[in-house]
mmCIF file of C-alpha atoms in Angstrom:
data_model
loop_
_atom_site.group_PDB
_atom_site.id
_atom_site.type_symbol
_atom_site.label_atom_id
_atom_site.label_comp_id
_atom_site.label_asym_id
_atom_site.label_seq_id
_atom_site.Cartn_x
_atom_site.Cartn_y
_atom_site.Cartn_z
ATOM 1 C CA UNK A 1 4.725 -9.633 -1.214
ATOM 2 C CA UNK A 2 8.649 -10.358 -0.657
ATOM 3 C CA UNK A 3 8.527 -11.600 -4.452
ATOM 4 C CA UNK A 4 7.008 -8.340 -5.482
ATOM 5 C CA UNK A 5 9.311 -6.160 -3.535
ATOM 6 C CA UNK A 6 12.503 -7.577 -4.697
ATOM 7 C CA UNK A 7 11.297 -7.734 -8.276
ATOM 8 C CA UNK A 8 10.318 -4.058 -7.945
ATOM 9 C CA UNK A 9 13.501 -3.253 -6.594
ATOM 10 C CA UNK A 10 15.142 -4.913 -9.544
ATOM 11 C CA UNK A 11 12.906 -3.188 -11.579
ATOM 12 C CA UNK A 12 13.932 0.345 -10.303
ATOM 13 C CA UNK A 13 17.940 -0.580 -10.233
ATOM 14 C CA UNK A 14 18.254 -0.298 -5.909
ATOM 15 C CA UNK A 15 16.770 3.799 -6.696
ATOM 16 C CA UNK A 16 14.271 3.274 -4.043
ATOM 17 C CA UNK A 17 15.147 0.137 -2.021
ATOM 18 C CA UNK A 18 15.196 1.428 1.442
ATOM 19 C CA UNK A 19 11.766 1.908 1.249
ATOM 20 C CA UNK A 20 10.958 -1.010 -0.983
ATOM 21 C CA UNK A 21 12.514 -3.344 1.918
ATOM 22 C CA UNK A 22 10.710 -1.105 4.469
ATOM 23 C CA UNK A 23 7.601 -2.170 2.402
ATOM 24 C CA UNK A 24 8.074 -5.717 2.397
ATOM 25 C CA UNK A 25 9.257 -5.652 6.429
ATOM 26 C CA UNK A 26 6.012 -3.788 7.729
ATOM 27 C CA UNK A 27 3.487 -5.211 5.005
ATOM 28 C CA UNK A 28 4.187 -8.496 6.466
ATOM 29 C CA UNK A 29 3.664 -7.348 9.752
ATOM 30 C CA UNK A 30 0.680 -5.504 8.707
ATOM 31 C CA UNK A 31 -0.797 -8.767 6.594
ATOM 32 C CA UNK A 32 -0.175 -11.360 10.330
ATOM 33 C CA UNK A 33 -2.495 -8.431 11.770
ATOM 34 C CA UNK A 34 -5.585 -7.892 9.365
ATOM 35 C CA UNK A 35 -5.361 -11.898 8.816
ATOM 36 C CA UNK A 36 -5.577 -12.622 12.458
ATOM 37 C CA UNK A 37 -9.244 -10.709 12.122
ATOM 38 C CA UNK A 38 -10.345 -11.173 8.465
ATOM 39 C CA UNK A 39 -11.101 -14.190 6.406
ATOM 40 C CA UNK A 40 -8.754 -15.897 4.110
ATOM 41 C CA UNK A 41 -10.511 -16.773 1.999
ATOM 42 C CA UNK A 42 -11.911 -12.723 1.376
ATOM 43 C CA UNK A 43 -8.738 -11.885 -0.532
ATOM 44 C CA UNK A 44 -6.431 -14.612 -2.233
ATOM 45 C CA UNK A 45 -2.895 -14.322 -1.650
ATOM 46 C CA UNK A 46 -1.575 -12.801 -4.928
ATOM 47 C CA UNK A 47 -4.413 -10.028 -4.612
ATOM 48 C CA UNK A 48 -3.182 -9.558 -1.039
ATOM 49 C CA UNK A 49 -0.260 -9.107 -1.457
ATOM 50 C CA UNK A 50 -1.294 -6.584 -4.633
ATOM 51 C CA UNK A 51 -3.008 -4.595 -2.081
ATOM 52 C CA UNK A 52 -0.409 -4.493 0.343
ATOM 53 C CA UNK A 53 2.567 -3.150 -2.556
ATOM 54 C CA UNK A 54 0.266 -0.838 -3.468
ATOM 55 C CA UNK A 55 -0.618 0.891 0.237
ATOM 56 C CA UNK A 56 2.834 0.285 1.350
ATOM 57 C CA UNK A 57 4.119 2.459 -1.632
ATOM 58 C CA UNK A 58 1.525 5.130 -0.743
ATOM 59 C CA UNK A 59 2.441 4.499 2.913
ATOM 60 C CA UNK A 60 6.517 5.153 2.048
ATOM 61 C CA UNK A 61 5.300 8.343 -0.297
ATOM 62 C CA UNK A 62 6.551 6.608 -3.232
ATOM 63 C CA UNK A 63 2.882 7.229 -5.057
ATOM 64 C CA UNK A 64 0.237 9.319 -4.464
ATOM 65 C CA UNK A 65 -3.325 7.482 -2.937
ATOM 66 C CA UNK A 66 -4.598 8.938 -6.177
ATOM 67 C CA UNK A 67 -2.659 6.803 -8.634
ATOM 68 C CA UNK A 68 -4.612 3.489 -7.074
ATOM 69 C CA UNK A 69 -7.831 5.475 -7.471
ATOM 70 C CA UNK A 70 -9.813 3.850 -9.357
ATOM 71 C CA UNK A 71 -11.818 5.314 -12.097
ATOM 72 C CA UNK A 72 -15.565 4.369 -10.943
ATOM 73 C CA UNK A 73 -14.498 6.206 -8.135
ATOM 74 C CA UNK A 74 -15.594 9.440 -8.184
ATOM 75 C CA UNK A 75 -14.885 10.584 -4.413
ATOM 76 C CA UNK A 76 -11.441 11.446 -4.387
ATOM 77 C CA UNK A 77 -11.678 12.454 -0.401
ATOM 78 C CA UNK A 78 -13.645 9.100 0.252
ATOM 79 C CA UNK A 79 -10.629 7.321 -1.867
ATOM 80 C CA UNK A 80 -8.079 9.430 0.293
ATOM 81 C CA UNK A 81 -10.188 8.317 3.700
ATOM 82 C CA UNK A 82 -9.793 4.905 2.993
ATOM 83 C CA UNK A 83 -5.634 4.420 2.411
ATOM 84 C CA UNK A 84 -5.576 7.028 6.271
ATOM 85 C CA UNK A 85 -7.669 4.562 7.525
ATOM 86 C CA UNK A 86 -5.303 2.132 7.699
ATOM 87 C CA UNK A 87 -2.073 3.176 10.500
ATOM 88 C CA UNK A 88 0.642 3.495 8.097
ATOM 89 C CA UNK A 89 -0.681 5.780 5.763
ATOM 90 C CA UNK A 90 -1.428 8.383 8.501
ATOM 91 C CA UNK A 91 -0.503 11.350 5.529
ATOM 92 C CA UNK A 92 -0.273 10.863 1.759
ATOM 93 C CA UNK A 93 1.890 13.184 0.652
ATOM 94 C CA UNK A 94 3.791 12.064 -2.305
ATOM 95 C CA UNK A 95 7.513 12.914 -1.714
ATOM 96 C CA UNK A 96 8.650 12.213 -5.684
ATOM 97 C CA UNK A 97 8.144 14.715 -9.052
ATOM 98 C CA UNK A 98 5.486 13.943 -11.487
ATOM 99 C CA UNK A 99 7.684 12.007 -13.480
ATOM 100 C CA UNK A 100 9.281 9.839 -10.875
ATOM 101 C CA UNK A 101 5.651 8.581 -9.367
ATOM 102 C CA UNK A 102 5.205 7.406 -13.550
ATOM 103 C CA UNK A 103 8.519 5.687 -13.288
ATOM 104 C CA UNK A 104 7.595 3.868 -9.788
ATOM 105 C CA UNK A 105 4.096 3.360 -10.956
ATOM 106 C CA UNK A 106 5.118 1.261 -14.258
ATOM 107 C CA UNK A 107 7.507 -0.518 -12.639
ATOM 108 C CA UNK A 108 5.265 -1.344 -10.219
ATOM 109 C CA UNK A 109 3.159 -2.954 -12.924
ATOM 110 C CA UNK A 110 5.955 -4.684 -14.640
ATOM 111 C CA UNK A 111 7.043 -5.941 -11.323
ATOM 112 C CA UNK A 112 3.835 -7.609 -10.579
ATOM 113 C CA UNK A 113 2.757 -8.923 -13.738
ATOM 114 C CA UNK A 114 -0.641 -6.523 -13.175
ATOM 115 C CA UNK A 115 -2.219 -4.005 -14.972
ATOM 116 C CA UNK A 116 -3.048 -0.454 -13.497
ATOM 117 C CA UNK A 117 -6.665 -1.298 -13.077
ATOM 118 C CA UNK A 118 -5.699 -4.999 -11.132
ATOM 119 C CA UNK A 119 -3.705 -2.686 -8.850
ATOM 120 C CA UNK A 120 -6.424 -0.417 -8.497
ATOM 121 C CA UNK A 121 -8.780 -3.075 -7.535
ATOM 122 C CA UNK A 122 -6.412 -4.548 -5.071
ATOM 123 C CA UNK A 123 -6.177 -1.105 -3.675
ATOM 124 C CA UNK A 124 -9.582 -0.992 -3.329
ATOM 125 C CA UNK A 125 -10.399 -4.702 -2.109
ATOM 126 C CA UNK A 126 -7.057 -4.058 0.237
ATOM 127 C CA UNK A 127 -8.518 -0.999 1.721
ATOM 128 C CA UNK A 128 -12.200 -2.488 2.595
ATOM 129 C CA UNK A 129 -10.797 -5.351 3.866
ATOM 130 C CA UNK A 130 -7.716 -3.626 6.154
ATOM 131 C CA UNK A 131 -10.359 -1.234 7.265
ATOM 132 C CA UNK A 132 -12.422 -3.756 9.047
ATOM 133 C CA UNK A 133 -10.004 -5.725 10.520
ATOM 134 C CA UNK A 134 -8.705 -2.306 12.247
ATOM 135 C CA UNK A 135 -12.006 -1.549 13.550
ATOM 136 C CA UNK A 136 -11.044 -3.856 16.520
ATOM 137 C CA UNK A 137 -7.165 -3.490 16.889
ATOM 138 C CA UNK A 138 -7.175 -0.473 19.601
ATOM 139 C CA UNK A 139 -3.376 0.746 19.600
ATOM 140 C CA UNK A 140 -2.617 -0.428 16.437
ATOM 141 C CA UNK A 141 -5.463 2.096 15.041
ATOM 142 C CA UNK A 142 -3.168 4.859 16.393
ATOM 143 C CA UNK A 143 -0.529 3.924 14.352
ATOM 144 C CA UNK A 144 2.236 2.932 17.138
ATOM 145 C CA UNK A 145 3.191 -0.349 15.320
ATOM 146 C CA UNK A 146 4.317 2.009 12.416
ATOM 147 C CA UNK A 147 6.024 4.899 13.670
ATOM 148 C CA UNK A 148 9.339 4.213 12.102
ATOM 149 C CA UNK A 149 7.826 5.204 8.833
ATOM 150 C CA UNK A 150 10.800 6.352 6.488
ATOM 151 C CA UNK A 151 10.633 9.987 6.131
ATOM 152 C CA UNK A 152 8.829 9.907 9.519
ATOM 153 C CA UNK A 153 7.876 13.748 10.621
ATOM 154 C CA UNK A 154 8.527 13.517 14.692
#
């Protein structure tokens, strides 16, 4: 994940790095939790980390849950229910125009070596996988590990 971030703030010239390095500080945090109640072996670590970038730039309103949707999916709501399910993407509002969520998003893919369907997949695998392990994690489910969110409403 730190590899990714750093390479996607490279990629983006420092534009967005407060929220890349907020991305890499709670997405570690966030993968010690769901691997203290998953499997290892259910994701491997490159694909973890995938689906980590990808929530955490849905989670800092960098992209749209919709731009990890995948296109077998036809639920958008259901897609949309799975990213809130996880604390840090309580809302998905996208805070960047059109054009700068297509800037983040390739960069984003040249960052990480992946294609848009590998990061939708991730997504995807990322979400079933977080949602489980938060079945169990009581405060955490509210969100209080994550309330200094940037662009936090209070």
């Amino acid at each position: 994940l730190t590899a990714f971030c750093v390479r996607l703030n490279a990629a983006t010239n420092g534009a967005f790095d407060q929220s890349i390095d907020w991305i890499s500080q709670q997405g570690m945090e966030l993968a010690k939790l769901v691997l203290c109640r998953t499997n290892l072996y259910d994701l491997p670590p490159r694909s973890f980390a995938l689906g980590i970038l990808c929530h955490g730039l849905v989670a800092a309103r960098l992209l749209p849950a919709e731009a990890f949707r995948p296109d077998g999916e036809p639920d958008a709501a259901r897609w949309a229910q799975a990213f809130k399910s996880i604390p840090w993407c309580p809302d998905l509002e996208c805070e960047l125009p059109h054009w700068a969520q297509q800037l983040v998003l390739e960069r984003a893919q040249l960052a990480t070596g992946a294609l848009i369907e590998d990061l939708q997949d991730e997504a995807r695998r990322f979400s079933e996988l977080a949602g489980h392990a938060w079945q169990g994690y009581g405060a955490y489910r509210q969100g209080l590990l994550f309330l200094d969110r940037p662009g936090a409403r209070r």
